[in-house]
PDB file of C-alpha atoms and ligand atoms in Angstrom:
ATOM      1  CA  MET A   1      36.656 -76.584  46.624  1.00 88.00           C
ATOM      2  CA  LYS A   2      33.625 -76.718  43.455  1.00 94.00           C
ATOM      3  CA  HIS A   3      35.688 -73.623  42.020  1.00 97.00           C
ATOM      4  CA  PHE A   4      38.341 -71.364  42.783  1.00 98.00           C
ATOM      5  CA  LEU A   5      37.275 -67.681  42.636  1.00 98.00           C
ATOM      6  CA  SER A   6      39.091 -66.152  45.619  1.00 98.00           C
ATOM      7  CA  LEU A   7      41.446 -67.130  48.375  1.00 98.00           C
ATOM      8  CA  GLN A   8      38.424 -67.894  50.717  1.00 97.00           C
ATOM      9  CA  ASP A   9      38.387 -71.117  48.422  1.00 98.00           C
ATOM     10  CA  ILE A  10      41.379 -72.604  49.955  1.00 98.00           C
ATOM     11  CA  ASP A  11      40.688 -74.138  53.277  1.00 94.00           C
ATOM     12  CA  SER A  12      44.607 -74.843  55.004  1.00 95.00           C
ATOM     13  CA  LEU A  13      46.552 -71.816  53.247  1.00 97.00           C
ATOM     14  CA  PRO A  14      49.726 -73.147  54.914  1.00 97.00           C
ATOM     15  CA  ASP A  15      48.940 -76.957  54.051  1.00 98.00           C
ATOM     16  CA  TRP A  16      48.541 -75.770  50.430  1.00 98.00           C
ATOM     17  CA  VAL A  17      51.581 -73.516  50.362  1.00 98.00           C
ATOM     18  CA  ASN A  18      53.731 -76.500  51.647  1.00 98.00           C
ATOM     19  CA  GLU A  19      52.033 -78.621  49.078  1.00 98.00           C
ATOM     20  CA  ALA A  20      53.046 -76.319  46.267  1.00 98.00           C
ATOM     21  CA  ILE A  21      56.591 -76.137  47.750  1.00 98.00           C
ATOM     22  CA  THR A  22      56.454 -79.897  47.284  1.00 97.00           C
ATOM     23  CA  LEU A  23      55.345 -80.172  43.841  1.00 97.00           C
ATOM     24  CA  LYS A  24      57.735 -77.631  42.986  1.00 97.00           C
ATOM     25  CA  LYS A  25      60.677 -80.048  43.771  1.00 98.00           C
ATOM     26  CA  ASP A  26      59.386 -82.950  41.114  1.00 98.00           C
ATOM     27  CA  PRO A  27      56.552 -81.445  38.896  1.00 98.00           C
ATOM     28  CA  TYR A  28      55.646 -84.223  37.033  1.00 98.00           C
ATOM     29  CA  GLN A  29      54.635 -86.575  39.998  1.00 97.00           C
ATOM     30  CA  TYR A  30      51.065 -86.340  39.606  1.00 98.00           C
ATOM     31  CA  LYS A  31      51.305 -86.385  35.477  1.00 97.00           C
ATOM     32  CA  LYS A  32      48.695 -89.163  35.253  1.00 98.00           C
ATOM     33  CA  MET A  33      45.966 -87.492  37.554  1.00 98.00           C
ATOM     34  CA  GLY A  34      45.036 -84.990  34.310  1.00 98.00           C
ATOM     35  CA  GLN A  35      45.056 -87.503  31.653  1.00 98.00           C
ATOM     36  CA  GLY A  36      41.999 -87.320  29.428  1.00 98.00           C
ATOM     37  CA  LYS A  37      41.042 -84.144  31.139  1.00 98.00           C
ATOM     38  CA  THR A  38      41.295 -80.776  29.498  1.00 98.00           C
ATOM     39  CA  ILE A  39      41.280 -77.450  30.735  1.00 98.00           C
ATOM     40  CA  CYS A  40      40.246 -74.111  28.821  1.00 98.00           C
ATOM     41  CA  LEU A  41      41.989 -70.934  29.297  1.00 98.00           C
ATOM     42  CA  LEU A  42      39.652 -67.869  28.690  1.00 98.00           C
ATOM     43  CA  PHE A  43      41.225 -64.549  28.331  1.00 98.00           C
ATOM     44  CA  PHE A  44      39.205 -61.306  28.244  1.00 98.00           C
ATOM     45  CA  ASN A  45      42.521 -59.236  28.414  1.00 98.00           C
ATOM     46  CA  ASN A  46      46.521 -59.614  28.210  1.00 97.00           C
ATOM     47  CA  SER A  47      48.920 -61.905  29.832  1.00 98.00           C
ATOM     48  CA  LEU A  48      52.425 -63.477  29.977  1.00 98.00           C
ATOM     49  CA  ARG A  49      52.537 -65.013  33.448  1.00 98.00           C
ATOM     50  CA  THR A  50      48.773 -66.171  33.942  1.00 98.00           C
ATOM     51  CA  ARG A  51      48.894 -67.363  30.368  1.00 98.00           C
ATOM     52  CA  LEU A  52      52.036 -69.422  30.546  1.00 98.00           C
ATOM     53  CA  SER A  53      52.350 -70.409  34.226  1.00 98.00           C
ATOM     54  CA  THR A  54      48.705 -72.048  34.011  1.00 98.00           C
ATOM     55  CA  GLN A  55      49.169 -74.034  30.973  1.00 98.00           C
ATOM     56  CA  LYS A  56      52.624 -75.367  32.540  1.00 98.00           C
ATOM     57  CA  ALA A  57      50.697 -76.236  35.505  1.00 98.00           C
ATOM     58  CA  ALA A  58      47.949 -78.310  33.519  1.00 98.00           C
ATOM     59  CA  MET A  59      50.859 -79.854  31.470  1.00 98.00           C
ATOM     60  CA  HIS A  60      52.698 -80.844  34.780  1.00 98.00           C
ATOM     61  CA  LEU A  61      49.327 -82.829  35.572  1.00 98.00           C
ATOM     62  CA  GLY A  62      48.761 -84.213  32.404  1.00 98.00           C
ATOM     63  CA  MET A  63      45.635 -82.422  30.888  1.00 98.00           C
ATOM     64  CA  GLU A  64      45.206 -81.062  27.756  1.00 98.00           C
ATOM     65  CA  VAL A  65      44.860 -76.909  27.188  1.00 98.00           C
ATOM     66  CA  MET A  66      42.882 -74.846  25.065  1.00 98.00           C
ATOM     67  CA  VAL A  67      43.663 -70.999  25.082  1.00 98.00           C
ATOM     68  CA  MET A  68      41.050 -68.646  23.909  1.00 98.00           C
ATOM     69  CA  ASN A  69      41.526 -64.744  23.649  1.00 97.00           C
ATOM     70  CA  PHE A  70      37.957 -64.251  24.187  1.00 95.00           C
ATOM     71  CA  GLY A  71      38.146 -60.530  24.456  1.00 88.00           C
ATOM     72  CA  ASN A  72      39.606 -60.110  20.732  1.00 91.00           C
ATOM     73  CA  GLU A  73      38.205 -63.263  19.166  1.00 95.00           C
ATOM     74  CA  GLY A  74      34.995 -64.481  21.132  1.00 96.00           C
ATOM     75  CA  TRP A  75      31.436 -63.068  20.503  1.00 97.00           C
ATOM     76  CA  ALA A  76      30.647 -59.922  22.579  1.00 97.00           C
ATOM     77  CA  LEU A  77      28.880 -61.756  25.490  1.00 98.00           C
ATOM     78  CA  GLU A  78      25.553 -60.520  27.034  1.00 98.00           C
ATOM     79  CA  TYR A  79      25.000 -60.968  31.215  1.00 96.00           C
ATOM     80  CA  GLU A  80      21.679 -59.282  31.602  1.00 95.00           C
ATOM     81  CA  ASP A  81      18.783 -61.791  31.536  1.00 95.00           C
ATOM     82  CA  GLY A  82      15.709 -60.760  29.574  1.00 97.00           C
ATOM     83  CA  THR A  83      17.621 -58.268  27.470  1.00 97.00           C
ATOM     84  CA  ILE A  84      16.454 -57.360  23.608  1.00 98.00           C
ATOM     85  CA  MET A  85      19.923 -58.198  22.650  1.00 98.00           C
ATOM     86  CA  ASP A  86      19.655 -55.792  19.256  1.00 98.00           C
ATOM     87  CA  GLN A  87      22.663 -54.136  20.389  1.00 97.00           C
ATOM     88  CA  GLY A  88      26.387 -54.875  20.331  1.00 96.00           C
ATOM     89  CA  THR A  89      26.207 -58.282  22.284  1.00 97.00           C
ATOM     90  CA  SER A  90      25.696 -61.595  20.132  1.00 98.00           C
ATOM     91  CA  GLU A  91      25.680 -64.510  22.553  1.00 98.00           C
ATOM     92  CA  HIS A  92      24.282 -64.904  26.115  1.00 98.00           C
ATOM     93  CA  ILE A  93      26.499 -66.131  29.203  1.00 98.00           C
ATOM     94  CA  ARG A  94      23.976 -68.731  29.523  1.00 98.00           C
ATOM     95  CA  GLU A  95      24.769 -70.567  26.366  1.00 98.00           C
ATOM     96  CA  ALA A  96      28.528 -69.620  26.296  1.00 98.00           C
ATOM     97  CA  ALA A  97      29.039 -71.220  29.763  1.00 98.00           C
ATOM     98  CA  GLN A  98      27.465 -74.333  28.982  1.00 98.00           C
ATOM     99  CA  VAL A  99      28.867 -74.886  25.604  1.00 98.00           C
ATOM    100  CA  VAL A 100      32.417 -74.428  27.018  1.00 98.00           C
ATOM    101  CA  SER A 101      31.553 -76.932  29.781  1.00 98.00           C
ATOM    102  CA  GLN A 102      30.683 -79.435  26.936  1.00 98.00           C
ATOM    103  CA  TYR A 103      34.304 -79.078  25.918  1.00 98.00           C
ATOM    104  CA  ALA A 104      36.436 -79.134  28.900  1.00 98.00           C
ATOM    105  CA  ASP A 105      36.582 -80.309  32.283  1.00 98.00           C
ATOM    106  CA  ILE A 106      37.700 -77.096  33.930  1.00 98.00           C
ATOM    107  CA  VAL A 107      37.638 -73.343  32.690  1.00 98.00           C
ATOM    108  CA  ALA A 108      39.842 -70.636  33.519  1.00 98.00           C
ATOM    109  CA  ILE A 109      38.932 -66.966  33.262  1.00 98.00           C
ATOM    110  CA  ARG A 110      40.958 -63.682  33.463  1.00 98.00           C
ATOM    111  CA  ALA A 111      38.201 -60.510  33.103  1.00 98.00           C
ATOM    112  CA  PHE A 112      39.781 -57.473  34.310  1.00 98.00           C
ATOM    113  CA  ALA A 113      37.568 -54.358  36.027  1.00 98.00           C
ATOM    114  CA  GLY A 114      36.776 -51.921  33.622  1.00 98.00           C
ATOM    115  CA  LEU A 115      37.116 -49.185  36.381  1.00 98.00           C
ATOM    116  CA  LYS A 116      34.139 -47.215  34.735  1.00 98.00           C
ATOM    117  CA  ASP A 117      31.320 -48.599  36.942  1.00 98.00           C
ATOM    118  CA  LYS A 118      32.065 -49.693  40.378  1.00 98.00           C
ATOM    119  CA  ALA A 119      29.021 -51.737  40.899  1.00 98.00           C
ATOM    120  CA  LYS A 120      29.350 -53.309  37.454  1.00 96.00           C
ATOM    121  CA  ASP A 121      33.126 -54.381  38.260  1.00 98.00           C
ATOM    122  CA  GLU A 122      32.170 -55.368  41.964  1.00 98.00           C
ATOM    123  CA  ALA A 123      29.595 -57.606  40.503  1.00 97.00           C
ATOM    124  CA  GLU A 124      32.098 -59.854  38.909  1.00 98.00           C
ATOM    125  CA  GLU A 125      29.790 -60.594  35.465  1.00 96.00           C
ATOM    126  CA  VAL A 126      32.190 -62.404  33.961  1.00 97.00           C
ATOM    127  CA  LEU A 127      33.562 -64.936  36.839  1.00 98.00           C
ATOM    128  CA  ASN A 128      30.039 -65.026  38.140  1.00 97.00           C
ATOM    129  CA  GLY A 129      28.208 -65.612  35.091  1.00 97.00           C
ATOM    130  CA  PHE A 130      30.413 -68.343  34.504  1.00 97.00           C
ATOM    131  CA  ALA A 131      30.380 -69.783  38.032  1.00 97.00           C
ATOM    132  CA  LYS A 132      26.437 -69.502  37.579  1.00 97.00           C
ATOM    133  CA  PHE A 133      26.054 -71.354  34.490  1.00 98.00           C
ATOM    134  CA  ALA A 134      28.687 -73.145  33.873  1.00 98.00           C
ATOM    135  CA  SER A 135      28.676 -76.848  35.194  1.00 98.00           C
ATOM    136  CA  ILE A 136      32.248 -77.115  35.795  1.00 98.00           C
ATOM    137  CA  PRO A 137      34.753 -75.531  37.735  1.00 98.00           C
ATOM    138  CA  ILE A 138      35.736 -72.229  37.409  1.00 98.00           C
ATOM    139  CA  VAL A 139      39.482 -70.870  37.903  1.00 98.00           C
ATOM    140  CA  ASN A 140      39.991 -67.328  38.833  1.00 98.00           C
ATOM    141  CA  MET A 141      43.022 -65.963  36.693  1.00 98.00           C
ATOM    142  CA  GLU A 142      42.324 -62.330  37.595  1.00 98.00           C
ATOM    143  CA  SER A 143      39.214 -60.667  37.647  1.00 98.00           C
ATOM    144  CA  SER A 144      37.854 -57.247  38.501  1.00 98.00           C
ATOM    145  CA  THR A 145      38.307 -57.516  42.315  1.00 98.00           C
ATOM    146  CA  ALA A 146      40.738 -60.470  42.740  1.00 98.00           C
ATOM    147  CA  HIS A 147      43.994 -62.103  41.820  1.00 98.00           C
ATOM    148  CA  PRO A 148      44.197 -65.114  44.244  1.00 98.00           C
ATOM    149  CA  LEU A 149      46.569 -67.037  42.025  1.00 98.00           C
ATOM    150  CA  GLN A 150      48.812 -64.413  42.326  1.00 98.00           C
ATOM    151  CA  ALA A 151      48.738 -63.978  46.036  1.00 98.00           C
ATOM    152  CA  LEU A 152      48.979 -67.559  46.142  1.00 98.00           C
ATOM    153  CA  ALA A 153      52.201 -67.315  44.268  1.00 98.00           C
ATOM    154  CA  ASP A 154      53.318 -64.951  46.669  1.00 98.00           C
ATOM    155  CA  ALA A 155      52.266 -66.833  49.875  1.00 98.00           C
ATOM    156  CA  ILE A 156      54.890 -69.539  48.617  1.00 98.00           C
ATOM    157  CA  THR A 157      57.405 -66.884  48.011  1.00 98.00           C
ATOM    158  CA  LEU A 158      57.331 -65.501  51.232  1.00 98.00           C
ATOM    159  CA  ALA A 159      57.270 -68.732  52.687  1.00 98.00           C
ATOM    160  CA  GLU A 160      60.459 -69.871  50.765  1.00 98.00           C
ATOM    161  CA  ASN A 161      62.270 -66.494  51.631  1.00 98.00           C
ATOM    162  CA  LYS A 162      61.013 -65.353  55.328  1.00 98.00           C
ATOM    163  CA  THR A 163      64.018 -65.429  57.953  1.00 98.00           C
ATOM    164  CA  LYS A 164      62.099 -64.605  60.972  1.00 97.00           C
ATOM    165  CA  ASP A 165      58.512 -65.866  62.509  1.00 97.00           C
ATOM    166  CA  LYS A 166      56.922 -62.553  62.453  1.00 98.00           C
ATOM    167  CA  PRO A 167      57.979 -60.410  59.198  1.00 98.00           C
ATOM    168  CA  LYS A 168      57.333 -57.008  58.421  1.00 98.00           C
ATOM    169  CA  VAL A 169      55.458 -56.563  55.259  1.00 98.00           C
ATOM    170  CA  VAL A 170      54.771 -53.022  53.526  1.00 99.00           C
ATOM    171  CA  LEU A 171      52.204 -53.234  50.443  1.00 99.00           C
ATOM    172  CA  SER A 172      53.651 -49.494  48.905  1.00 99.00           C
ATOM    173  CA  TRP A 173      51.647 -47.947  46.133  1.00 98.00           C
ATOM    174  CA  ALA A 174      53.817 -46.345  43.454  1.00 98.00           C
ATOM    175  CA  PRO A 175      52.973 -44.295  40.321  1.00 98.00           C
ATOM    176  CA  HIS A 176      52.085 -45.225  36.867  1.00 98.00           C
ATOM    177  CA  PRO A 177      50.852 -43.435  33.824  1.00 98.00           C
ATOM    178  CA  LYS A 178      47.334 -45.545  33.385  1.00 98.00           C
ATOM    179  CA  ALA A 179      44.578 -46.355  35.708  1.00 98.00           C
ATOM    180  CA  LEU A 180      45.300 -49.714  36.984  1.00 98.00           C
ATOM    181  CA  PRO A 181      42.724 -52.102  38.849  1.00 98.00           C
ATOM    182  CA  HIS A 182      42.836 -53.247  42.576  1.00 98.00           C
ATOM    183  CA  ALA A 183      42.507 -56.890  42.147  1.00 98.00           C
ATOM    184  CA  VAL A 184      46.632 -57.680  43.091  1.00 98.00           C
ATOM    185  CA  ALA A 185      46.635 -55.129  45.488  1.00 98.00           C
ATOM    186  CA  ASN A 186      43.181 -56.627  47.267  1.00 98.00           C
ATOM    187  CA  SER A 187      44.228 -60.352  47.029  1.00 98.00           C
ATOM    188  CA  PHE A 188      47.766 -59.249  49.062  1.00 98.00           C
ATOM    189  CA  VAL A 189      45.942 -57.470  51.709  1.00 98.00           C
ATOM    190  CA  THR A 190      43.517 -60.543  52.184  1.00 98.00           C
ATOM    191  CA  LEU A 191      46.540 -62.859  51.859  1.00 98.00           C
ATOM    192  CA  MET A 192      48.303 -60.596  54.969  1.00 98.00           C
ATOM    193  CA  LYS A 193      45.390 -60.515  56.732  1.00 98.00           C
ATOM    194  CA  GLY A 194      45.611 -64.368  57.380  1.00 96.00           C
ATOM    195  CA  GLN A 195      49.458 -64.288  57.998  1.00 96.00           C
ATOM    196  CA  GLU A 196      51.519 -64.129  60.723  1.00 97.00           C
ATOM    197  CA  VAL A 197      53.339 -60.593  59.995  1.00 98.00           C
ATOM    198  CA  GLU A 198      53.257 -57.272  60.625  1.00 98.00           C
ATOM    199  CA  PHE A 199      51.582 -55.894  57.885  1.00 98.00           C
ATOM    200  CA  ILE A 200      51.589 -52.043  57.170  1.00 98.00           C
ATOM    201  CA  ILE A 201      49.933 -50.773  53.573  1.00 99.00           C
ATOM    202  CA  ALA A 202      51.575 -47.083  52.392  1.00 98.00           C
ATOM    203  CA  HIS A 203      49.706 -44.937  49.847  1.00 98.00           C
ATOM    204  CA  PRO A 204      49.167 -41.335  49.054  1.00 98.00           C
ATOM    205  CA  GLU A 205      45.798 -39.510  49.983  1.00 98.00           C
ATOM    206  CA  GLY A 206      43.475 -40.627  47.982  1.00 98.00           C
ATOM    207  CA  TYR A 207      44.317 -44.116  47.477  1.00 98.00           C
ATOM    208  CA  GLU A 208      42.568 -45.751  49.849  1.00 98.00           C
ATOM    209  CA  LEU A 209      41.279 -49.423  48.843  1.00 98.00           C
ATOM    210  CA  ASN A 210      37.982 -51.156  49.208  1.00 98.00           C
ATOM    211  CA  PRO A 211      37.798 -50.180  53.428  1.00 98.00           C
ATOM    212  CA  GLN A 212      35.727 -53.913  53.703  1.00 98.00           C
ATOM    213  CA  ILE A 213      39.089 -55.109  52.338  1.00 98.00           C
ATOM    214  CA  THR A 214      41.697 -53.321  54.588  1.00 98.00           C
ATOM    215  CA  GLU A 215      39.605 -53.111  57.872  1.00 98.00           C
ATOM    216  CA  GLY A 216      41.720 -53.643  60.412  1.00 98.00           C
ATOM    217  CA  CYS A 217      44.755 -52.934  58.484  1.00 98.00           C
ATOM    218  CA  GLN A 218      47.772 -50.313  59.518  1.00 98.00           C
ATOM    219  CA  ILE A 219      47.304 -47.839  56.828  1.00 98.00           C
ATOM    220  CA  GLU A 220      50.269 -45.229  56.345  1.00 98.00           C
ATOM    221  CA  THR A 221      50.452 -41.936  54.045  1.00 98.00           C
ATOM    222  CA  ASP A 222      54.317 -41.461  54.690  1.00 98.00           C
ATOM    223  CA  GLN A 223      56.260 -44.184  52.726  1.00 98.00           C
ATOM    224  CA  GLU A 224      59.354 -43.918  54.494  1.00 98.00           C
ATOM    225  CA  LYS A 225      57.958 -44.249  57.859  1.00 98.00           C
ATOM    226  CA  ALA A 226      56.329 -47.257  56.602  1.00 98.00           C
ATOM    227  CA  LEU A 227      59.004 -48.637  55.027  1.00 98.00           C
ATOM    228  CA  GLU A 228      61.249 -48.243  58.378  1.00 98.00           C
ATOM    229  CA  ASP A 229      62.662 -51.992  58.816  1.00 98.00           C
ATOM    230  CA  ALA A 230      60.721 -53.828  56.886  1.00 98.00           C
ATOM    231  CA  ASP A 231      61.943 -57.263  55.321  1.00 98.00           C
ATOM    232  CA  PHE A 232      59.399 -57.437  52.596  1.00 99.00           C
ATOM    233  CA  VAL A 233      58.117 -54.386  50.280  1.00 99.00           C
ATOM    234  CA  TYR A 234      55.400 -55.441  47.870  1.00 99.00           C
ATOM    235  CA  VAL A 235      54.988 -52.293  45.264  1.00 98.00           C
ATOM    236  CA  LYS A 236      52.016 -52.081  43.075  1.00 98.00           C
ATOM    237  CA  ASN A 237      50.299 -49.186  41.633  1.00 98.00           C
ATOM    238  CA  TRP A 238      46.316 -49.228  41.987  1.00 98.00           C
ATOM    239  CA  SER A 239      43.714 -46.429  40.458  1.00 98.00           C
ATOM    240  CA  SER A 240      41.864 -44.604  43.150  1.00 98.00           C
ATOM    241  CA  TYR A 241      38.872 -46.402  44.900  1.00 98.00           C
ATOM    242  CA  SER A 242      36.997 -43.548  46.271  1.00 98.00           C
ATOM    243  CA  GLU A 243      37.220 -41.743  42.709  1.00 98.00           C
ATOM    244  CA  TYR A 244      36.873 -44.583  41.031  1.00 98.00           C
ATOM    245  CA  GLY A 245      39.223 -45.740  38.594  1.00 98.00           C
ATOM    246  CA  GLN A 246      40.787 -42.171  38.375  1.00 98.00           C
ATOM    247  CA  VAL A 247      44.625 -41.382  38.029  1.00 98.00           C
ATOM    248  CA  LEU A 248      44.910 -38.695  41.239  1.00 98.00           C
ATOM    249  CA  SER A 249      48.919 -38.694  41.498  1.00 97.00           C
ATOM    250  CA  LYS A 250      51.589 -39.552  39.142  1.00 97.00           C
ATOM    251  CA  ASP A 251      53.972 -38.453  42.083  1.00 97.00           C
ATOM    252  CA  SER A 252      57.169 -39.873  40.829  1.00 98.00           C
ATOM    253  CA  GLY A 253      58.527 -39.338  44.931  1.00 98.00           C
ATOM    254  CA  TRP A 254      56.832 -42.937  45.397  1.00 98.00           C
ATOM    255  CA  MET A 255      58.564 -44.762  43.124  1.00 98.00           C
ATOM    256  CA  MET A 256      60.707 -47.582  45.061  1.00 98.00           C
ATOM    257  CA  THR A 257      64.439 -47.066  45.240  1.00 98.00           C
ATOM    258  CA  LYS A 258      67.216 -49.129  45.956  1.00 98.00           C
ATOM    259  CA  GLU A 259      68.170 -46.358  48.743  1.00 98.00           C
ATOM    260  CA  LYS A 260      64.275 -46.429  50.413  1.00 98.00           C
ATOM    261  CA  LEU A 261      64.224 -50.589  50.136  1.00 98.00           C
ATOM    262  CA  GLY A 262      67.073 -50.824  52.420  1.00 98.00           C
ATOM    263  CA  ASN A 263      67.606 -54.509  53.691  1.00 98.00           C
ATOM    264  CA  ALA A 264      64.278 -55.522  52.340  1.00 98.00           C
ATOM    265  CA  LYS A 265      63.184 -58.410  49.687  1.00 98.00           C
ATOM    266  CA  PHE A 266      61.577 -56.366  46.982  1.00 99.00           C
ATOM    267  CA  MET A 267      58.342 -57.983  45.196  1.00 99.00           C
ATOM    268  CA  HIS A 268      56.049 -57.234  42.537  1.00 98.00           C
ATOM    269  CA  CYS A 269      53.795 -59.151  40.377  1.00 98.00           C
ATOM    270  CA  LEU A 270      54.788 -57.872  37.248  1.00 98.00           C
ATOM    271  CA  PRO A 271      54.656 -56.748  34.643  1.00 98.00           C
ATOM    272  CA  VAL A 272      56.176 -53.616  35.966  1.00 98.00           C
ATOM    273  CA  ARG A 273      57.278 -50.168  34.329  1.00 98.00           C
ATOM    274  CA  ARG A 274      60.836 -49.563  35.137  1.00 98.00           C
ATOM    275  CA  ASN A 275      62.447 -46.174  36.591  1.00 98.00           C
ATOM    276  CA  VAL A 276      58.530 -45.341  36.874  1.00 98.00           C
ATOM    277  CA  VAL A 277      57.409 -48.069  39.493  1.00 98.00           C
ATOM    278  CA  VAL A 278      60.875 -49.145  40.542  1.00 98.00           C
ATOM    279  CA  GLU A 279      64.217 -48.134  39.552  1.00 98.00           C
ATOM    280  CA  ASP A 280      66.639 -50.251  37.828  1.00 98.00           C
ATOM    281  CA  ALA A 281      69.160 -50.853  40.542  1.00 98.00           C
ATOM    282  CA  VAL A 282      66.429 -52.647  42.540  1.00 98.00           C
ATOM    283  CA  LEU A 283      65.120 -55.119  39.735  1.00 98.00           C
ATOM    284  CA  ASN A 284      68.649 -55.822  38.824  1.00 98.00           C
ATOM    285  CA  GLY A 285      69.574 -56.212  42.700  1.00 98.00           C
ATOM    286  CA  ASN A 286      69.875 -59.674  44.314  1.00 98.00           C
ATOM    287  CA  GLN A 287      66.901 -58.437  46.555  1.00 98.00           C
ATOM    288  CA  SER A 288      64.803 -58.553  43.864  1.00 98.00           C
ATOM    289  CA  LEU A 289      62.079 -61.562  44.256  1.00 99.00           C
ATOM    290  CA  VAL A 290      60.190 -60.867  41.050  1.00 99.00           C
ATOM    291  CA  ILE A 291      61.710 -63.949  38.916  1.00 98.00           C
ATOM    292  CA  GLN A 292      60.695 -66.175  41.937  1.00 98.00           C
ATOM    293  CA  GLN A 293      57.275 -65.042  42.182  1.00 98.00           C
ATOM    294  CA  ALA A 294      56.645 -65.348  38.477  1.00 98.00           C
ATOM    295  CA  ASN A 295      57.925 -69.011  38.935  1.00 98.00           C
ATOM    296  CA  ASN A 296      55.775 -69.663  41.738  1.00 98.00           C
ATOM    297  CA  ARG A 297      52.807 -68.655  39.619  1.00 98.00           C
ATOM    298  CA  THR A 298      53.137 -72.432  37.979  1.00 98.00           C
ATOM    299  CA  TYR A 299      53.479 -74.110  41.501  1.00 98.00           C
ATOM    300  CA  SER A 300      49.885 -71.912  42.495  1.00 98.00           C
ATOM    301  CA  ALA A 301      48.209 -72.842  39.307  1.00 98.00           C
ATOM    302  CA  GLN A 302      49.217 -76.267  39.952  1.00 98.00           C
ATOM    303  CA  ILE A 303      48.208 -77.193  43.569  1.00 98.00           C
ATOM    304  CA  ILE A 304      44.743 -75.506  42.499  1.00 98.00           C
ATOM    305  CA  LEU A 305      44.456 -77.616  39.464  1.00 98.00           C
ATOM    306  CA  LYS A 306      45.278 -80.678  41.432  1.00 98.00           C
ATOM    307  CA  LYS A 307      42.529 -79.697  43.870  1.00 98.00           C
ATOM    308  CA  LEU A 308      39.974 -79.647  41.412  1.00 98.00           C
ATOM    309  CA  LEU A 309      41.048 -82.455  39.786  1.00 98.00           C
ATOM    310  CA  GLU A 310      40.946 -84.482  42.930  1.00 97.00           C
ATOM    311  CA  LYS A 311      36.926 -83.294  43.380  1.00 95.00           C
ATOM    312  CA  LEU A 312      36.103 -84.548  39.455  1.00 96.00           C
TER     313      LEU A 312
HETATM  314  N1   CP B   1      51.300 -61.019  37.404  1.00 67.44           N
HETATM  315  C1   CP B   1      50.647 -61.644  36.412  1.00 67.44           C
HETATM  316  O1   CP B   1      49.162 -61.691  36.220  1.00 67.44           O
HETATM  317  O2   CP B   1      50.999 -61.370  34.932  1.00 67.44           O
HETATM  318  P1   CP B   1      50.264 -61.423  33.354  1.00 67.44           P
HETATM  319  O3   CP B   1      49.403 -60.044  33.656  1.00 67.44           O
HETATM  320  O4   CP B   1      51.375 -61.308  32.762  1.00 67.44           O
HETATM  321  O5   CP B   1      49.435 -62.540  33.710  1.00 67.44           O
END
C-alpha cells in the first residue's frame, strides 16, 4: 500500500480487521515502530474524532505528530496547472505538497466536498493533488467522496458485535437541517458490498447515492419495510446526489426512534444531532454502538499507519 486513499487500498479486509482487534488489546505493542517518524495531519474542515483518534493512533506507534488547521490557517491553495495566480489563491499544490513531504514521513488530509460542483468534488483535487505531488504516503481522513477510516472502524465494530454469520444491515437516511456530503454513506456502502451481510439502503425519493457506488445493492424507499428484522441500523444524512448538494426533504418521519429500531444495534459515525437524526432514547440506550465506533477510529487509523510504516 503506497497511500491509503480508499477502502480499495486494503488488500485483505478480514485480516486487517482482526489485526486491529488484536492491536486494541495492547495498543503500545509496536511503540518502537514509529520512533523518529513524523505524521502531519492537515485539516481543511472541522473534526473531533478523526483528529484525536489519528493522533492517538500515531502516538501508540511512537510517532511525532504535527497538526495544522489548513482551512483556517494555511495559504489558499491553487490546484489548476498553468493558472495566472492573480486572484484568491496564494500557493500552488505543487510546492505545498513537496514542502510538507520534507517535514513529515506521512501526511493525512481531511478535505470535504464543497457540494456545489459535482465534477470538482469527484476529482478530489485536494487529496489527489497531494497524492500527485507529495513524495510521502497520503492518508484519507475524509475526502469529498470517501471516509475509509470511518468505514474500517465500522467494520471492526460490526465484527465485534455480530452474533450471526449473515446479519441484516440497513443504511438508513435521516433528516438534517444542513446539506451534508456523501462520503460516509459511500464508504459504508462500499464496505457492505464486500461483507457477508443482507444489506439494504433506505432513503426517500431523490436521495439515491452515486449509482456506480450502489450498483447491485437493494434500495428501499419504505423505511419501515427496510428495517424489518434488522440486526444493525446505520443512520446517516446525506444531501441529494442527483440534485447535487440540495436538501430536498427534512421529513422528521425518517428520524430513527427506539420503536423503529426494534432489537437492532444502532450505528452512526458522529457527530449526530439529537432528536433530529435520532431520538435521545436510542443514543442513551444499550443498543447504541456509537461510542464503540468512535473508539474503533483509533484502531482503524493505527492499523493503516502501521501498514504504511512497514513500507517506509
Ligand atoms: N466521524 C468523524 O469523522 O468524526 P469527526 O468529523 O469529528 O472527525
